[in-house]
């Protein structure tokens, strides 16, 4: 489904991703861990299509298409979703209007019929229930004044609304209390299917207790330096990242 | 020997001269004043960013091509009077008015009742404290316009729609328009004035509005300038607000090669509430200058001014906000804000706040920002599947809608909303 091959990306002349390769098959959950500043969010942004990054080498195929050649909105239409580490606040744009436009845009892209007002509200109520999102939040402006945890929950709610095939969760667990973590994880697990995949970026094993990954990768200085099964996450939690320095001296 | 600019002035005046507007002493005085009034130059402080000389250069005609219908020019669902001016002239065939019955006296100039003629004789020119060549030309020669008088205690529920449609031919079209609205004590009136043009011909409109709102009266006045990029507008609006009165002004500008909207409100009684908002969405080589002046002459008044602009292409926006708080005007609350988004590298914005405060117990503030559209937000919307242009529309909508929240004419609000999101 997603095939990243020798990806190099820079920002302002500084290389952040330095030959990253990763293969995700339908139905798989991959976790990416790694120290601060190693390039995890950069990878997520590059995949979602943020224009600040220059791709200097490599390729990314998504469902067989050249992902890097698509506009961000086309990537979303193709089934890519990024739950942002820091979702932006957009005062003056109501959550409901935003979601209706988003859902209908991707539906149009996918050749599906645009939802009527009634059907949209029904869908919204249904997905809201999955993440136990306070209904009042959808009446407000996008993320405006949401607490850290509410923002993360709202991201998962959006994911549920847009029905992507590949979801990248960038530290969605950070800032969530135990209950919220459980709710968010359950929402993800409910959506799991043989067609849907996840790329979960996290610092903590506790998320991976709930969303059990098929593979765990360690990203360090713009490259995947180690991959393994779910037990690798436990090992990392125990050992920390100091061992990386010896493995791959700067 | 006359200078070139004097020659331009002379031919401009000649083009706009009419014989019909005889009568009042204001007109006679204005004619006399025109002999000495000069054309503003950029050396004049109030005209620093806007070159008006070229407006006088064209050789104008006052007639244009026919307009047969108002289709596409009416604000949907706005029920009330419709007064249509085609190429500056009142069109009885396209107009209907009188929906407010006894609650409002209204007529186009040239069709005034005895009562409305009396209103004109008493008030015309009364508010023009700083006569210039444009206002004087208007006072002297404008024989087209709308006169409204709402008697004390009358609520004129139905809005008045004044529609201007210019259809210039090969020659540049010049027109003048004069509004005089008098809203009595405890009376209410609502007016939406729209400007359109057909075709690509050049036009120039010189308009003056005088708004008198007596004690505890209320006026809502919306202007939507939506002509072609070959149209220029010189507008002067003066308001005189009595004790406990309310005014809500909103000016939306899309159009225009050169547009100057002067707005001068005098808060002349205690406890006046004045809202002056505006939005301009301009591109190409348009030049739009909003010049506002709020005179706080009495205590306990509130004025709030919010102008927002989206500027792209190599267009230029200008906002000048002058707040003058007189020595007696204690407990004044006067706020002013001008916020702009530039969508292109060549777009320009000049903002000039000017506060002169001679009372000590006042709350005044002003703020101005000019920046770029929030790229982070645009990316967020696009990452959710929303196409770039749609994302930009949503951001423009979000940015501007705050300015229209206080309008009470729902259909006008919806119309503005649609116009704004459809602009780029
Ligand atoms: N727009 C940018 N301009 C300059 N530097 C950037 C930009 N984006 C990322 N970087 C730099 O790239 C490096 C990787 O950042 P990134 O956000 O991808 O790290 P991360 O692995 O997500 O870290 P964290 O665990 O703290 O979230 C950092 O050194 C960061 O400062
Ligand atoms: Mg990060």
XYZ file of C-alpha atoms and ligand atoms in Angstrom:
706
model
C 0.000 0.000 0.000
C 2.736 2.437 0.979
C 6.224 1.979 -0.280
C 8.912 4.470 0.702
C 12.226 4.019 -0.990
C 15.447 5.885 -0.079
C 13.610 9.111 0.810
C 15.722 12.228 1.301
C 14.102 15.475 2.394
C 15.521 18.820 3.478
C 14.209 21.990 4.935
C 16.008 25.293 4.477
C 19.012 23.483 3.060
C 19.275 21.133 6.042
C 18.795 17.459 5.318
C 16.351 15.834 7.765
C 15.416 12.559 6.103
C 18.502 10.785 4.886
C 17.540 7.749 2.886
C 14.485 6.366 4.605
C 12.808 3.206 3.350
C 9.634 1.600 4.629
C 7.047 -0.812 3.284
C 3.514 -0.953 4.692
C 1.083 -3.597 3.497
C -2.711 -3.477 3.768
C -3.977 -4.232 7.256
C -0.639 -3.671 8.972
C 0.121 -1.417 11.905
C 3.623 0.028 12.001
C 4.989 2.004 14.893
C 7.810 4.513 14.579
C 9.748 5.488 17.643
C 12.862 7.551 18.030
C 14.398 10.429 19.929
C 13.244 14.034 19.627
C 14.274 15.680 16.407
C 15.003 12.444 14.589
C 12.592 13.302 11.756
C 9.348 11.511 12.682
C 7.061 14.505 12.159
C 9.037 15.492 9.094
C 8.263 12.103 7.589
C 4.587 12.561 8.430
C 4.532 16.065 6.893
C 6.332 14.954 3.756
C 3.847 12.127 3.301
C 0.899 14.474 3.821
C 2.305 16.951 1.309
C 3.496 19.936 3.305
C 5.299 22.219 0.906
C 8.088 23.434 3.192
C 10.151 20.330 2.490
C 12.300 19.695 -0.501
C 12.499 16.108 -1.646
C 16.017 15.636 -2.920
C 15.936 11.919 -3.636
C 13.841 8.777 -3.400
C 10.239 7.914 -4.145
C 6.996 7.101 -2.393
C 4.292 4.948 -3.906
C 0.817 4.922 -2.405
C -1.604 2.406 -3.856
C 0.814 2.276 -6.756
C 0.671 6.050 -7.408
C 3.543 8.490 -7.129
C 2.483 10.094 -3.868
C 4.979 12.952 -3.982
C 3.428 14.160 -7.207
C -0.004 14.670 -5.653
C -1.403 17.785 -3.959
C -2.213 17.387 -0.236
C -5.954 17.267 -0.986
C -5.404 14.557 -3.601
C -3.459 12.485 -1.102
C -6.387 12.755 1.293
C -8.682 11.710 -1.522
C -6.459 8.716 -2.220
C -6.940 7.640 1.389
C -4.080 9.168 3.342
C -4.773 10.770 6.700
C -2.437 12.526 9.104
C -3.436 13.108 12.715
C -1.227 16.080 13.463
C 1.101 16.270 16.442
C 0.029 19.897 16.797
C -3.377 20.455 15.178
C -3.816 24.109 14.188
C -6.612 26.312 15.424
C -8.676 27.983 12.726
C -10.868 30.690 14.243
C -13.976 31.530 12.255
C -14.220 28.181 10.463
C -16.817 26.058 12.188
C -15.921 22.443 12.859
C -19.171 21.275 11.268
C -18.727 23.300 8.105
C -15.106 22.222 7.873
C -15.988 18.554 8.215
C -18.855 18.732 5.770
C -16.592 20.346 3.176
C -13.826 17.833 3.882
C -16.049 14.751 3.772
C -17.761 15.865 0.590
C -14.455 16.827 -1.038
C -12.976 13.368 -0.509
C -16.228 11.709 -1.508
C -16.206 13.681 -4.715
C -12.584 12.711 -5.302
C -13.462 9.079 -4.765
C -16.389 9.289 -7.147
C -18.942 8.879 -4.354
C -22.112 10.869 -4.022
C -21.999 14.045 -1.956
C -23.813 13.612 1.378
C -27.038 15.453 2.045
C -27.213 17.660 5.117
C -29.172 15.028 7.013
C -26.906 12.136 6.085
C -23.872 14.158 7.009
C -25.236 14.964 10.464
C -26.077 11.309 10.975
C -22.540 10.286 10.050
C -21.146 12.933 12.346
C -23.195 11.767 15.313
C -22.210 8.185 14.689
C -18.457 8.896 14.549
C -18.643 11.348 17.413
C -19.949 8.532 19.577
C -16.985 6.333 18.678
C -14.459 8.775 20.121
C -16.884 10.005 22.793
C -16.326 13.539 21.560
C -18.284 16.252 23.334
C -20.977 17.348 20.849
C -20.363 20.973 21.766
C -16.903 20.817 20.243
C -18.330 20.420 16.750
C -20.224 23.663 17.183
C -17.022 25.601 17.768
C -14.343 26.804 15.386
C -11.816 24.204 14.253
C -9.687 23.287 17.285
C -10.113 26.773 18.706
C -9.624 26.738 22.426
C -9.694 22.918 22.525
C -7.625 21.383 25.277
C -4.628 19.298 24.253
C -6.563 16.075 24.742
C -9.644 17.405 22.939
C -7.529 18.305 19.946
C -6.145 14.782 19.729
C -9.563 13.251 20.086
C -10.894 15.567 17.401
C -8.155 14.333 15.071
C -9.257 10.740 15.563
C -12.852 11.830 15.047
C -11.824 13.363 11.718
C -10.031 10.158 10.837
C -13.198 8.200 11.484
C -15.183 10.635 9.316
C -12.829 10.500 6.348
C -12.325 6.729 6.282
C -8.727 6.670 5.103
C -6.817 3.528 4.131
C -3.577 4.761 5.671
C -3.603 6.819 8.835
C -0.506 8.390 10.267
C -0.896 9.186 13.950
C 1.809 11.619 15.032
C 2.039 11.390 18.811
C -1.715 11.236 19.115
C -1.177 9.713 22.564
C 0.793 12.654 23.936
C -1.386 14.742 26.199
C -4.078 12.108 26.580
C -5.115 10.874 29.982
C -5.591 7.143 30.576
C -9.300 7.173 29.711
C -8.824 9.226 26.575
C -5.986 6.965 25.509
C -8.249 3.953 25.838
C -11.055 5.636 23.900
C -8.773 6.748 21.094
C -7.146 3.296 20.871
C -10.507 1.582 20.822
C -11.618 3.892 18.047
C -8.600 2.866 16.022
C -9.124 -0.816 16.762
C -12.766 -0.591 15.718
C -11.672 0.730 12.358
C -9.031 -1.932 11.819
C -9.640 -4.078 8.766
C -7.628 -6.005 6.200
C -7.635 -2.920 3.950
C -6.630 -0.295 6.483
C -3.141 0.409 7.729
C -1.629 2.645 10.365
C 1.661 4.353 10.908
C 1.792 5.207 14.579
C 4.428 7.653 15.785
C 4.889 7.532 19.523
C 7.347 7.787 22.379
C 5.431 5.464 24.655
C 4.893 1.779 24.888
C 1.558 2.340 26.655
C -0.198 3.273 23.373
C 1.155 0.123 21.766
C -0.428 -1.967 24.518
C -3.743 -0.875 23.082
C -2.927 -0.568 19.408
C -0.735 -3.570 18.938
C 1.739 -3.037 16.108
C 2.914 -5.622 13.629
C 6.226 -3.836 13.264
C 8.211 -1.328 15.275
C 10.871 0.866 13.697
C 13.448 3.118 15.244
C 14.059 6.365 13.393
C 17.343 8.062 14.155
C 18.886 10.973 12.312
C 16.574 10.634 9.363
C 16.923 6.886 8.821
C 15.333 3.724 10.102
C 18.136 2.115 12.022
C 16.341 -0.853 13.529
C 13.113 -2.726 12.909
C 11.466 -5.521 14.805
C 8.230 -6.849 16.195
C 6.158 -5.392 19.034
C 8.710 -6.532 21.614
C 11.153 -3.930 20.233
C 9.004 -1.193 21.749
C 9.362 -2.751 25.201
C 13.067 -3.026 24.748
C 13.294 0.632 23.756
C 11.278 1.713 26.756
C 13.691 -0.149 28.975
C 16.952 0.774 27.321
C 16.183 4.270 26.072
C 18.036 5.581 23.051
C 21.578 5.852 24.347
C 22.627 2.701 22.563
C 21.874 4.467 19.275
C 24.853 6.710 19.690
C 27.213 3.785 19.532
C 25.286 2.146 16.763
C 25.375 5.112 14.487
C 27.852 7.756 15.593
C 27.089 11.185 14.137
C -2.526 80.969 -18.704
C -4.465 78.125 -17.161
C -2.478 75.066 -16.053
C -3.333 71.615 -17.372
C -4.990 70.666 -14.125
C -7.188 73.768 -14.307
C -8.214 72.834 -17.803
C -9.098 69.351 -16.594
C -11.106 70.827 -13.790
C -12.962 73.115 -16.172
C -13.874 70.344 -18.598
C -14.846 68.046 -15.737
C -17.212 70.662 -14.349
C -18.585 71.368 -17.759
C -19.372 67.677 -18.278
C -21.220 67.437 -14.970
C -23.041 70.730 -15.126
C -26.791 70.503 -15.081
C -29.350 73.208 -15.102
C -32.028 71.301 -13.240
C -30.681 71.563 -9.750
C -31.643 75.122 -9.120
C -32.766 76.560 -5.905
C -31.222 76.199 -2.550
C -28.580 78.480 -1.314
C -26.275 75.535 -0.678
C -26.147 74.926 -4.407
C -25.409 78.540 -5.202
C -22.676 78.649 -2.591
C -21.128 75.460 -3.903
C -21.041 76.883 -7.407
C -19.213 79.893 -6.146
C -16.804 77.785 -4.140
C -15.928 75.744 -7.194
C -14.254 78.726 -8.743
C -11.465 78.580 -6.219
C -11.447 74.964 -4.956
C -8.434 73.062 -6.123
C -7.977 69.489 -7.129
C -6.385 67.541 -4.252
C -2.847 66.384 -4.810
C -0.791 63.811 -2.969
C 0.878 66.613 -1.102
C -2.378 67.069 0.802
C -2.187 64.983 3.958
C -5.627 63.392 3.473
C -4.875 62.394 -0.091
C -1.355 61.173 0.422
C -1.865 57.677 -0.958
C -4.426 58.382 -3.636
C -3.877 60.253 -6.867
C -7.181 61.735 -8.048
C -5.853 63.924 -10.824
C -6.424 61.247 -13.457
C -10.118 61.128 -12.638
C -10.491 64.585 -14.143
C -8.464 63.836 -17.215
C -10.990 61.794 -19.158
C -13.501 63.577 -21.308
C -16.820 62.490 -19.951
C -20.297 62.084 -21.250
C -23.302 61.768 -18.968
C -25.164 59.283 -21.099
C -24.581 55.585 -21.486
C -26.203 52.553 -23.068
C -29.617 51.208 -22.150
C -30.324 48.823 -19.278
C -33.576 46.918 -19.647
C -33.852 44.923 -16.478
C -32.627 44.529 -12.921
C -32.109 40.812 -13.313
C -28.989 39.752 -11.497
C -28.765 43.053 -9.667
C -31.375 42.604 -6.956
C -30.420 41.307 -3.534
C -32.322 38.014 -3.308
C -35.162 37.896 -0.798
C -34.794 41.509 0.252
C -38.328 42.791 0.344
C -38.928 46.498 0.298
C -38.365 49.497 -1.943
C -36.164 49.320 -4.995
C -34.871 52.519 -6.583
C -32.804 51.996 -9.677
C -30.438 54.460 -11.288
C -29.218 53.686 -14.764
C -26.127 55.559 -15.868
C -26.792 57.881 -12.976
C -30.415 58.651 -13.926
C -33.401 57.465 -11.990
C -35.332 54.760 -13.835
C -39.049 54.884 -12.940
C -39.666 51.779 -15.064
C -37.300 49.621 -13.019
C -38.197 51.067 -9.611
C -40.909 50.492 -7.058
C -41.125 52.316 -3.797
C -43.463 53.180 -0.991
C -43.540 49.855 0.843
C -43.223 51.596 4.183
C -46.391 53.615 3.694
C -46.695 56.456 6.153
C -43.644 55.277 8.030
C -41.292 56.731 5.471
C -41.278 59.553 2.965
C -39.068 58.614 0.099
C -38.541 59.864 -3.439
C -35.833 60.236 -6.027
C -34.621 63.758 -6.653
C -36.658 65.342 -9.391
C -39.810 63.702 -8.024
C -39.878 65.229 -4.566
C -43.036 65.978 -2.656
C -43.415 69.364 -1.061
C -42.416 67.857 2.263
C -39.258 66.269 0.870
C -38.359 69.468 -0.995
C -38.558 71.159 2.356
C -36.191 68.566 3.822
C -33.738 69.242 1.005
C -33.967 73.008 1.457
C -33.332 72.688 5.158
C -30.592 70.080 5.206
C -28.805 69.733 1.895
C -25.148 70.529 2.328
C -25.566 71.018 6.051
C -23.066 68.321 7.042
C -20.292 69.108 4.625
C -17.804 70.683 6.922
C -14.774 70.226 4.715
C -15.912 71.030 1.208
C -13.643 69.918 -1.599
C -13.944 69.966 -5.348
C -15.862 66.690 -5.420
C -18.389 67.487 -2.734
C -18.873 70.990 -4.102
C -19.391 69.695 -7.642
C -21.952 67.315 -6.239
C -23.772 69.935 -4.220
C -23.737 72.353 -7.103
C -24.881 70.062 -9.886
C -26.146 66.674 -8.720
C -29.789 66.445 -9.725
C -30.113 62.699 -9.089
C -30.362 60.968 -5.750
C -32.651 59.676 -3.069
C -34.268 61.641 -0.281
C -35.603 59.769 2.712
C -37.402 61.182 5.676
C -38.622 58.971 8.497
C -40.882 60.964 10.809
C -40.401 60.815 14.558
C -41.375 57.504 16.086
C -41.848 55.692 12.768
C -40.242 52.329 12.169
C -39.618 51.866 8.450
C -39.387 48.108 8.566
C -38.865 47.463 4.876
C -35.341 48.029 3.663
C -34.604 50.416 0.851
C -32.530 49.047 -1.963
C -30.796 51.624 -4.126
C -29.280 50.031 -7.194
C -26.872 51.743 -9.525
C -26.270 50.194 -12.888
C -23.811 51.833 -15.220
C -23.560 50.789 -18.813
C -20.920 52.995 -20.341
C -20.446 53.059 -24.086
C -17.283 53.969 -25.962
C -16.990 57.277 -24.154
C -16.277 57.520 -20.445
C -19.451 57.912 -18.433
C -19.693 60.372 -15.559
C -22.523 60.515 -13.068
C -23.389 62.149 -9.799
C -25.615 60.975 -7.031
C -26.797 62.612 -3.865
C -28.475 60.929 -0.934
C -30.086 62.718 1.937
C -31.528 60.571 4.713
C -33.196 62.068 7.729
C -34.194 59.593 10.422
C -36.436 61.176 13.018
C -36.455 60.758 16.767
C -37.058 57.121 17.797
C -37.323 56.248 14.113
C -35.655 53.402 12.235
C -34.473 53.056 8.620
C -32.431 50.500 6.694
C -30.771 51.038 3.360
C -28.689 48.812 1.109
C -27.063 50.529 -1.847
C -25.416 48.468 -4.565
C -23.287 49.440 -7.540
C -22.898 47.476 -10.739
C -21.685 47.983 -14.228
C -22.299 46.278 -17.516
C -19.526 45.889 -20.039
C -15.984 47.114 -19.897
C -16.485 50.813 -20.551
C -14.975 53.438 -18.276
C -17.045 55.282 -15.717
C -16.741 57.714 -12.879
C -19.263 58.293 -10.156
C -19.201 61.212 -7.778
C -21.512 60.626 -4.847
C -22.312 62.444 -1.637
C -24.506 61.106 1.164
C -25.789 63.057 4.102
C -27.225 61.077 6.970
C -28.999 62.759 9.816
C -30.143 60.558 12.673
C -32.052 62.351 15.369
C -32.268 61.437 19.061
C -32.700 57.727 19.659
C -33.058 57.099 15.928
C -31.448 54.165 14.194
C -29.951 53.762 10.732
C -28.374 50.776 9.059
C -26.652 51.630 5.808
C -24.813 49.122 3.654
C -22.912 49.874 0.480
C -21.765 47.180 -1.896
C -19.430 48.443 -4.590
C -19.370 45.802 -7.249
C -18.640 47.510 -10.546
C -16.065 46.690 -13.187
C -12.374 47.435 -12.889
C -12.843 50.358 -15.262
C -15.164 52.101 -12.832
C -14.065 54.751 -10.380
C -15.940 56.012 -7.396
C -15.494 59.122 -5.367
C -17.785 58.830 -2.394
C -18.309 61.186 0.521
C -20.630 60.112 3.304
C -21.398 62.411 6.209
C -23.351 61.426 9.255
C -24.700 63.534 12.077
C -25.840 61.501 15.050
C -28.099 62.773 17.782
C -28.305 61.707 21.365
C -28.872 57.951 22.015
C -28.918 57.245 18.300
C -27.425 54.239 16.591
C -25.795 53.813 13.232
C -24.414 50.705 11.553
C -22.418 51.323 8.403
C -20.915 48.645 6.243
C -18.985 49.200 3.041
C -17.978 46.342 0.794
C -15.683 47.120 -2.091
C -14.809 44.755 -4.896
C -14.723 47.012 -7.822
C -12.973 49.913 -9.134
C -9.966 51.250 -10.824
C -9.902 53.928 -8.200
C -12.264 54.040 -5.255
C -12.224 56.509 -2.476
C -14.806 56.106 0.267
C -14.817 59.010 2.652
C -16.847 58.497 5.744
C -17.194 61.214 8.311
C -19.417 60.651 11.314
C -20.091 63.224 13.939
C -21.316 61.835 17.246
C -23.162 64.960 18.177
C -25.184 63.866 21.192
C -24.528 61.759 24.265
C -24.620 57.979 24.195
C -24.363 57.467 20.451
C -23.512 53.993 19.253
C -21.703 53.872 15.912
C -20.426 50.838 14.107
C -18.389 51.481 10.950
C -17.268 48.341 9.220
C -15.894 47.561 5.840
C -14.349 44.880 3.706
C -12.390 45.244 0.494
C -11.336 42.376 -1.728
C -9.271 43.709 -4.540
C -6.895 42.550 -7.222
C -5.363 43.564 -10.562
C -4.260 47.186 -10.383
C -7.211 48.361 -8.297
C -6.748 51.149 -5.817
C -9.195 51.358 -2.926
C -8.929 54.011 -0.257
C -11.197 54.066 2.781
C -10.862 57.326 4.611
C -12.805 57.485 7.838
C -13.229 60.153 10.421
C -15.112 59.789 13.676
C -15.784 62.912 15.645
C -16.601 62.298 19.280
C -18.134 65.610 20.224
C -20.157 64.515 23.260
C -19.641 62.276 26.298
C -20.559 58.597 26.707
C -20.428 57.700 23.050
C -19.221 54.469 21.590
C -17.690 53.975 18.175
C -16.252 50.805 16.803
C -14.564 50.587 13.463
C -13.440 47.376 11.842
C -12.085 47.278 8.295
C -10.681 44.157 6.738
C -8.966 43.740 3.419
C -7.820 40.977 1.154
C -5.480 42.287 -1.461
C -3.942 40.404 -4.314
C -2.434 41.038 -7.748
C -0.728 44.402 -7.649
C -3.698 46.120 -6.047
C -3.367 48.808 -3.408
C -5.485 49.274 -0.334
C -5.477 52.349 1.856
C -7.130 52.795 5.207
C -7.043 56.035 7.147
C -8.817 56.176 10.438
C -9.050 59.468 12.162
C -10.600 59.577 15.609
C -11.131 62.955 17.147
C -12.253 63.149 20.766
C -13.351 66.629 21.736
C -12.505 68.099 25.146
C -16.028 67.589 26.506
C -16.350 64.034 25.250
C -15.536 62.261 28.520
C -16.240 58.546 28.866
C -15.714 58.057 25.177
C -15.148 54.541 23.929
C -13.572 54.568 20.505
C -12.069 51.527 18.885
C -10.530 51.059 15.527
C -9.026 48.092 13.824
C -7.724 47.479 10.320
C -6.631 43.972 9.371
C -5.316 42.926 6.019
C -4.205 39.824 4.238
C -1.970 40.114 1.221
C -2.285 37.189 -1.142
C 0.475 38.228 -3.509
C 3.941 39.727 -3.379
C 2.940 42.838 -5.289
C -0.105 43.704 -3.233
C 0.155 46.884 -1.161
C -1.538 48.174 1.921
C -1.164 51.516 3.624
C -2.772 52.002 7.001
C -2.825 55.300 8.768
C -4.470 55.558 12.165
C -4.681 59.023 13.631
C -5.968 59.657 17.124
C -6.472 63.118 18.515
C -7.780 62.984 22.027
C -8.559 66.127 23.985
C -10.553 64.563 26.817
C -8.845 62.673 29.622
C -11.345 60.032 30.676
C -11.600 57.983 27.504
C -10.954 54.508 26.206
C -9.467 54.509 22.752
C -7.574 51.907 20.879
C -6.436 51.229 17.388
C -4.673 48.345 15.801
C -3.500 47.453 12.346
C -2.045 44.302 10.925
C -1.065 43.286 7.443
C 0.053 39.739 6.902
C -0.174 36.623 4.864
C -2.865 34.022 4.870
C -2.210 31.372 7.518
C -0.406 28.714 5.481
C -0.527 26.259 8.368
C -4.299 26.461 8.389
C -4.519 26.147 4.605
C -2.370 23.021 4.765
C -4.518 21.572 7.521
C -7.659 22.050 5.431
C -6.011 20.608 2.325
C -4.691 17.640 4.261
C -8.336 16.861 4.998
C -9.135 16.736 1.301
C -10.335 20.312 0.757
C -9.032 21.740 -2.534
C -6.694 24.708 -2.247
C -9.052 27.303 -3.686
C -11.871 26.135 -1.446
C -9.530 26.253 1.552
C -8.618 29.820 0.689
C -12.294 30.726 0.418
C -12.961 29.266 3.834
C -10.125 31.303 5.298
C -11.327 34.516 3.638
C -14.831 33.846 4.879
C -13.538 33.230 8.392
C -11.461 36.384 8.276
C -14.176 38.734 7.096
C -17.460 37.559 8.570
C -16.871 39.249 11.890
C -17.467 42.581 10.147
C -21.068 41.808 9.190
C -22.266 40.104 12.340
C -24.114 43.167 13.575
C -26.165 43.726 10.405
C -29.857 43.142 10.859
C -30.888 42.743 7.205
C -30.514 38.970 6.879
C -30.793 38.793 3.078
C -28.133 41.476 2.786
C -25.873 39.541 5.108
C -26.341 36.370 3.058
C -25.708 38.314 -0.140
C -22.494 39.797 1.241
C -21.360 36.387 2.403
C -21.914 34.934 -1.035
C -20.191 37.845 -2.745
C -17.177 37.620 -0.485
C -16.635 33.893 -0.881
C -17.185 34.120 -4.618
C -14.700 36.939 -5.109
C -11.462 35.069 -5.765
N 10.220 23.848 9.047
C 11.396 23.559 9.627
N 12.387 24.469 9.628
C 13.584 24.195 10.211
N 13.869 23.034 10.819
C 12.929 22.088 10.841
C 11.631 22.295 10.252
N 10.901 21.191 10.436
C 11.703 20.320 11.110
N 12.907 20.861 11.357
C 14.011 20.223 12.076
O 14.086 18.886 11.644
C 14.437 18.029 12.704
C 13.408 16.925 12.818
O 12.191 17.459 13.298
P 10.895 16.584 13.527
O 9.810 17.503 13.941
O 10.649 15.779 12.320
O 11.333 15.651 14.722
P 10.508 14.545 15.523
O 11.223 13.289 15.323
O 9.096 14.600 15.137
O 10.715 15.040 17.024
P 9.695 15.015 18.294
O 9.844 13.675 18.898
O 10.240 16.054 19.185
O 8.337 15.306 17.813
C 14.528 18.905 13.947
O 15.893 19.206 14.154
C 13.765 20.133 13.565
O 14.239 21.269 14.224
Mg 7.341 15.121 16.077
